[in-house]
Amino acid sequence: MPFRLERIGMAELDGLGHLTFPAVRAVAQARHGDMAVAIAARGDDAAAGLAIAVPGPDGQFELLSLHVAPFFRRLGLGRALLSAVEAHFGGSGYRLGVHFFSVPEQDQGNARFFMACGWSRPVLARLVCATTVANALSTPWLVEAELPARYEVRGWNELSAGERGTLAAALANWGHDEIDPFLHEPGHDRETSVALRDRESGVVEGWVITHRIDETGLRWTCSFLRPELQRLGLMRALWLAVVHRQARCPELTDFSFTVPVTEPRMARFALRRMRPWLSRLAYGCTTMKKVA
């Protein structure tokens, strides 16, 4: 079956849901609009593959998604789509391509693919963990977690302007953009995004910001607890609160979250304590390529 590569408009992505994730489509459509580049590999009857990329600052572009339907793999379509994206941005004056992607624990095929196409050896940035609400509610160290009376869990949207302002000022002392709830709150799920609040001081001590990624899946995008409280087990109680809220949405059976390698204590906890209760463990990596 002959295939052709076609650049398509953002509106056409709605009909290609089997070739990318809803969250990727939303980012391309809502944040980048006509600046985003989507290239489809089409046969006579259907689209077989899709690549989506967006421009970035300082002469860089980001490859958001590259997927070929299983029946059409090993025909060179992935390499052709990737080359078309590189040619487009290279010809438009961009110098460097960047791609953030997951490498499954037992399958490094996608990492080898990018390296074979001239992209750099992937650099580990985070652990990518996926599980189900049922698994979470069967995890002993999670369901046994209790929140001391001093603290309460509130919906993220219930925070007052003063509480948000105090938290924003404190963030400068705690680290990096990975854990900044204000950077991640656009599009968050109102039913499951929460804050941990000290009843006595009124200070927000932790949070979990979530996003719906498809009909059954929730992404726990950003979770954090004030460093001096991290040894007290409060994060487990906060996670349990999110699980209970998610359980009240029966369609949301699955969830995923990432653990930055910049948080070594959390990474060790994920590998040692969480792993037996996960549905999937992968490694979030970054790869790059000079295109001009």
Coordinates of N, CA and C in Angstrom, one line a residue, residues 86-232:
E86 N 11.9 17.3 11.0 CA 13.2 17.9 11.1 C 13.4 18.8 9.9
A87 N 13.0 18.4 8.7 CA 13.2 19.2 7.5 C 12.4 20.5 7.6
H88 N 11.2 20.4 8.1 CA 10.4 21.6 8.2 C 11.0 22.6 9.2
F89 N 11.4 22.2 10.4 CA 11.9 23.2 11.3 C 13.3 23.6 10.9
G90 N 14.1 22.7 10.4 CA 15.5 23.1 10.0 C 15.4 24.1 8.9
G91 N 14.5 23.9 8.0 CA 14.3 24.9 6.9 C 13.7 26.2 7.3
S92 N 13.2 26.2 8.5 CA 12.6 27.5 9.0 C 13.5 28.2 10.0
G93 N 14.8 27.7 10.1 CA 15.8 28.4 10.9 C 15.9 27.9 12.3
Y94 N 15.2 26.8 12.6 CA 15.4 26.2 14.0 C 16.7 25.3 13.9
R95 N 17.4 25.3 15.0 CA 18.7 24.6 15.1 C 18.6 23.3 15.8
L96 N 17.7 23.1 16.8 CA 17.7 22.0 17.7 C 16.3 21.4 17.9
G97 N 16.2 20.1 17.8 CA 15.0 19.5 18.2 C 15.1 18.8 19.5
V98 N 14.0 18.8 20.3 CA 14.0 18.2 21.7 C 12.7 17.4 21.8
H99 N 12.9 16.2 22.4 CA 11.7 15.3 22.6 C 11.8 14.7 24.0
F100 N 10.7 14.8 24.7 CA 10.5 14.2 26.0 C 9.6 13.0 25.8
F101 N 10.1 11.8 26.2 CA 9.3 10.6 25.9 C 9.6 9.6 27.0
S102 N 8.7 8.5 27.0 CA 8.8 7.5 28.0 C 9.4 6.2 27.4
V103 N 10.4 5.6 28.2 CA 11.0 4.4 27.8 C 10.5 3.3 28.7
P104 N 9.7 2.3 28.2 CA 9.2 1.3 29.1 C 10.3 0.5 29.8
E105 N 10.0 0.0 31.0 CA 11.0 -0.7 31.8 C 11.6 -1.9 31.0
Q106 N 10.8 -2.6 30.3 CA 11.2 -3.8 29.6 C 11.4 -3.7 28.1
D107 N 11.3 -2.5 27.6 CA 11.3 -2.3 26.1 C 11.9 -1.0 25.8
Q108 N 13.2 -1.0 25.3 CA 13.9 0.2 25.0 C 13.9 0.5 23.5
G109 N 12.9 -0.1 22.7 CA 12.8 0.1 21.3 C 12.7 1.5 20.8
N110 N 11.9 2.3 21.5 CA 11.7 3.7 21.1 C 13.0 4.5 21.3
A111 N 13.7 4.2 22.4 CA 15.0 4.9 22.6 C 16.0 4.5 21.5
R112 N 16.1 3.3 21.1 CA 17.0 2.8 20.0 C 16.6 3.5 18.7
F113 N 15.2 3.6 18.5 CA 14.8 4.3 17.2 C 15.3 5.7 17.1
F114 N 15.2 6.5 18.2 CA 15.6 7.9 18.0 C 17.1 7.9 17.9
M115 N 17.9 7.1 18.6 CA 19.3 7.1 18.4 C 19.7 6.7 17.0
A116 N 19.0 5.7 16.4 CA 19.3 5.3 15.0 C 19.0 6.4 14.0
C117 N 18.1 7.4 14.4 CA 17.8 8.5 13.6 C 18.6 9.7 13.8
G118 N 19.7 9.5 14.6 CA 20.7 10.6 14.8 C 20.4 11.5 16.1
W119 N 19.4 11.1 16.9 CA 19.1 11.9 18.1 C 20.0 11.4 19.2
S120 N 20.2 12.2 20.2 CA 21.2 11.9 21.3 C 20.7 10.7 22.1
R121 N 21.7 10.1 22.8 CA 21.4 9.1 23.8 C 20.4 9.7 24.9
P122 N 19.3 9.1 25.1 CA 18.3 9.6 26.1 C 18.9 9.9 27.5
V123 N 18.5 11.0 28.1 CA 18.9 11.3 29.4 C 17.7 11.1 30.4
L124 N 17.9 10.4 31.4 CA 16.8 10.1 32.4 C 16.5 11.4 33.1
A125 N 15.2 11.8 33.1 CA 14.7 12.9 33.9 C 13.7 12.6 35.0
R126 N 12.9 11.5 34.8 CA 11.9 11.2 35.8 C 11.5 9.7 35.6
L127 N 10.9 9.2 36.7 CA 10.2 7.9 36.7 C 8.7 8.2 36.3
V128 N 8.2 7.4 35.4 CA 6.8 7.5 35.0 C 6.1 6.3 35.5
C129 N 5.1 6.5 36.5 CA 4.4 5.4 37.1 C 2.9 5.5 36.8
A130 N 2.4 4.3 36.5 CA 0.9 4.2 36.2 C 0.3 3.1 37.0
T131 N -0.9 3.3 37.5 CA -1.6 2.3 38.3 C -3.1 2.5 38.2
T132 N -3.9 1.9 39.0 CA -5.3 2.0 39.0 C -5.8 2.4 40.4
V133 N -7.0 2.9 40.4 CA -7.6 3.2 41.7 C -7.8 1.9 42.5
A134 N -8.1 0.8 41.9 CA -8.3 -0.5 42.6 C -6.9 -0.9 43.2
N135 N -5.8 -0.7 42.5 CA -4.5 -1.1 43.0 C -4.2 -0.2 44.2
A136 N -4.5 1.1 44.0 CA -4.1 2.1 45.1 C -4.9 1.7 46.4
L137 N -6.1 1.4 46.3 CA -6.9 1.0 47.4 C -6.6 -0.3 48.0
S138 N -5.7 -1.0 47.4 CA -5.2 -2.3 47.9 C -3.8 -2.2 48.4
T139 N -3.2 -1.0 48.4 CA -1.8 -0.8 48.8 C -1.8 -0.5 50.3
P140 N -1.2 -1.4 51.1 CA -1.3 -1.3 52.6 C -0.8 0.0 53.1
W141 N 0.4 0.4 52.7 CA 1.0 1.6 53.3 C 0.3 2.9 52.9
L142 N -0.6 2.8 51.9 CA -1.4 4.0 51.5 C -2.7 4.0 52.2
V143 N -3.4 2.9 52.3 CA -4.8 2.9 52.9 C -4.7 3.1 54.4
E144 N -3.5 2.8 55.0 CA -3.3 2.9 56.4 C -2.9 4.3 56.8
A145 N -2.7 5.2 55.8 CA -2.2 6.6 56.2 C -3.4 7.4 56.8
E146 N -3.0 8.1 57.9 CA -3.9 8.9 58.6 C -3.4 10.4 58.7
L147 N -4.3 11.3 58.6 CA -3.9 12.7 58.6 C -4.1 13.2 60.0
P148 N -3.1 13.8 60.7 CA -3.2 14.4 62.0 C -4.3 15.4 62.0
A149 N -5.0 15.6 63.2 CA -6.1 16.5 63.3 C -5.7 18.0 62.9
R150 N -4.4 18.3 63.0 CA -3.9 19.6 62.8 C -4.1 20.0 61.3
Y151 N -4.2 19.0 60.4 CA -4.2 19.3 59.0 C -5.5 18.9 58.4
E152 N -5.8 19.6 57.2 CA -7.0 19.2 56.5 C -6.7 19.3 55.0
V153 N -7.4 18.5 54.2 CA -7.3 18.5 52.8 C -8.5 19.3 52.2
R154 N -8.1 20.2 51.4 CA -9.2 21.1 50.7 C -9.0 21.0 49.2
G155 N -10.1 21.3 48.5 CA -10.0 21.4 47.1 C -9.1 22.5 46.7
W156 N -8.3 22.3 45.7 CA -7.3 23.4 45.2 C -8.1 24.7 45.0
N157 N -9.3 24.6 44.4 CA -10.0 25.8 44.1 C -10.6 26.5 45.3
E158 N -10.5 25.9 46.4 CA -11.1 26.5 47.6 C -10.1 27.4 48.3
L159 N -8.9 27.5 47.9 CA -7.9 28.4 48.5 C -8.3 29.8 48.3
S160 N -8.0 30.6 49.3 CA -8.3 32.0 49.2 C -7.2 32.7 48.5
A161 N -7.4 34.0 48.1 CA -6.4 34.8 47.5 C -5.2 35.0 48.4
G162 N -5.4 35.1 49.7 CA -4.4 35.3 50.6 C -3.5 34.0 50.8
E163 N -4.2 32.9 50.8 CA -3.5 31.6 50.9 C -2.6 31.4 49.7
R164 N -3.2 31.7 48.5 CA -2.4 31.5 47.3 C -1.2 32.5 47.3
G165 N -1.4 33.7 47.8 CA -0.3 34.7 47.8 C 0.9 34.2 48.7
T166 N 0.5 33.7 49.9 CA 1.5 33.2 50.9 C 2.3 32.0 50.3
L167 N 1.5 31.2 49.6 CA 2.2 30.0 49.0 C 3.1 30.4 47.9
A168 N 2.7 31.4 47.1 CA 3.5 31.8 46.0 C 4.9 32.4 46.5
A169 N 4.8 33.1 47.6 CA 6.0 33.7 48.2 C 6.9 32.6 48.7
A170 N 6.4 31.5 49.3 CA 7.2 30.5 49.9 C 7.8 29.6 48.8
L171 N 7.3 29.5 47.6 CA 7.8 28.6 46.6 C 9.2 28.9 46.2
A172 N 9.6 30.2 46.3 CA 11.0 30.5 46.0 C 12.0 29.8 46.8
N173 N 11.7 29.3 48.0 CA 12.6 28.6 48.9 C 12.6 27.1 48.7
W174 N 11.7 26.6 47.9 CA 11.5 25.2 47.8 C 12.0 24.5 46.6
G175 N 12.4 25.2 45.6 CA 13.0 24.4 44.5 C 12.7 24.9 43.1
H176 N 12.1 24.1 42.3 CA 12.1 24.3 40.8 C 10.7 24.2 40.2
D177 N 10.6 24.4 38.9 CA 9.3 24.5 38.3 C 8.5 23.2 38.3
E178 N 9.2 22.1 38.5 CA 8.5 20.8 38.5 C 7.5 20.7 39.6
I179 N 7.7 21.5 40.7 CA 6.7 21.3 41.8 C 5.9 22.6 42.0
D180 N 5.9 23.5 41.1 CA 5.2 24.8 41.2 C 3.7 24.6 40.8
P181 N 2.8 24.6 41.7 CA 1.4 24.3 41.4 C 0.8 25.3 40.5
F182 N 1.3 26.6 40.5 CA 0.7 27.6 39.7 C 1.0 27.5 38.2
L183 N 2.2 26.9 38.0 CA 2.6 26.6 36.6 C 1.7 25.5 36.0
H184 N 1.3 24.6 36.8 CA 0.6 23.4 36.4 C -0.9 23.5 36.5
E185 N -1.5 24.5 37.1 CA -2.9 24.5 37.4 C -3.8 24.8 36.1
P186 N -3.3 25.4 35.0 CA -4.2 25.6 33.9 C -4.8 24.2 33.4
G187 N -6.1 24.2 33.3 CA -6.7 23.0 32.8 C -6.8 21.9 33.8
H188 N -6.5 22.1 35.1 CA -6.5 21.1 36.1 C -7.9 20.6 36.4
D189 N -8.0 19.4 36.9 CA -9.2 18.7 37.3 C -9.7 19.2 38.6
R190 N -10.8 19.9 38.6 CA -11.3 20.6 39.8 C -11.8 19.6 40.9
E191 N -12.2 18.4 40.5 CA -12.7 17.4 41.5 C -11.6 16.7 42.3
T192 N -10.4 16.6 41.7 CA -9.3 15.8 42.4 C -8.1 16.6 42.7
S193 N -8.0 17.8 42.3 CA -6.8 18.6 42.7 C -7.0 19.2 44.1
V194 N -6.0 19.0 44.9 CA -6.2 19.3 46.4 C -5.0 20.0 46.9
A195 N -5.2 20.6 48.1 CA -4.2 21.3 48.9 C -4.2 20.8 50.3
L196 N -3.0 20.6 50.9 CA -3.0 20.3 52.4 C -2.7 21.6 53.2
R197 N -3.6 21.8 54.1 CA -3.6 23.1 54.9 C -3.5 22.8 56.3
D198 N -2.6 23.6 57.0 CA -2.4 23.6 58.4 C -3.6 24.4 59.0
R199 N -4.4 23.8 59.8 CA -5.6 24.4 60.4 C -5.2 25.6 61.3
E200 N -4.0 25.4 62.0 CA -3.6 26.4 63.0 C -3.1 27.6 62.4
S201 N -2.2 27.5 61.4 CA -1.5 28.6 60.8 C -2.2 29.1 59.5
G202 N -3.1 28.3 58.9 CA -3.7 28.6 57.7 C -2.8 28.5 56.5
V203 N -1.6 27.9 56.7 CA -0.6 27.8 55.6 C -0.8 26.6 54.8
V204 N -0.7 26.7 53.5 CA -0.7 25.5 52.6 C 0.6 24.8 52.7
E205 N 0.6 23.5 53.1 CA 1.8 22.8 53.3 C 2.1 21.8 52.1
G206 N 1.2 21.5 51.3 CA 1.4 20.6 50.2 C 0.2 20.6 49.2
W207 N 0.4 19.9 48.1 CA -0.7 19.9 47.1 C -0.5 18.7 46.1
V208 N -1.6 18.4 45.4 CA -1.6 17.5 44.3 C -2.4 18.2 43.2
I209 N -1.8 18.5 42.0 CA -2.6 19.0 40.9 C -2.7 18.0 39.9
T210 N -4.0 17.7 39.4 CA -4.3 16.6 38.5 C -4.9 17.2 37.2
H211 N -4.8 16.4 36.2 CA -5.4 16.7 34.9 C -6.0 15.4 34.3
R212 N -7.2 15.5 33.6 CA -7.7 14.4 32.9 C -7.0 14.3 31.6
I213 N -6.5 13.1 31.2 CA -5.8 12.9 30.0 C -6.6 12.1 28.9
D214 N -7.6 11.4 29.4 CA -8.6 10.7 28.4 C -9.8 10.4 29.2
E215 N -10.7 9.5 28.7 CA -11.9 9.2 29.3 C -11.8 8.5 30.6
T216 N -10.7 7.7 30.8 CA -10.6 6.9 32.0 C -9.3 7.2 32.8
G217 N -8.5 8.1 32.3 CA -7.2 8.3 32.9 C -7.0 9.7 33.5
L218 N -6.4 9.8 34.7 CA -6.1 11.0 35.4 C -4.6 11.1 35.5
R219 N -4.0 12.2 35.2 CA -2.6 12.4 35.5 C -2.4 13.3 36.7
W220 N -1.6 12.7 37.7 CA -1.3 13.5 38.9 C 0.0 14.3 38.4
T221 N -0.3 15.5 38.0 CA 0.8 16.2 37.3 C 1.9 16.8 38.3
C222 N 1.4 17.2 39.4 CA 2.4 17.9 40.3 C 2.0 17.6 41.8
S223 N 2.9 17.0 42.5 CA 2.6 16.8 44.0 C 3.8 17.2 44.8
F224 N 3.6 17.7 45.9 CA 4.7 18.2 46.7 C 4.2 18.4 48.2
L225 N 5.2 18.3 49.1 CA 5.0 18.5 50.5 C 6.1 19.4 51.0
R226 N 5.8 20.3 51.8 CA 6.9 21.2 52.4 C 8.0 20.3 52.9
P227 N 9.3 20.6 52.6 CA 10.4 19.7 52.9 C 10.5 19.3 54.3
E228 N 10.3 20.2 55.3 CA 10.5 19.8 56.7 C 9.4 18.9 57.2
L229 N 8.3 18.7 56.4 CA 7.3 17.8 56.8 C 7.3 16.4 56.0
Q230 N 8.3 16.2 55.2 CA 8.3 15.1 54.3 C 8.5 13.8 55.0
R231 N 9.1 13.8 56.2 CA 9.4 12.6 57.0 C 8.2 12.2 57.9
L232 N 7.1 12.9 57.9 CA 6.0 12.6 58.8 C 4.9 11.8 58.2

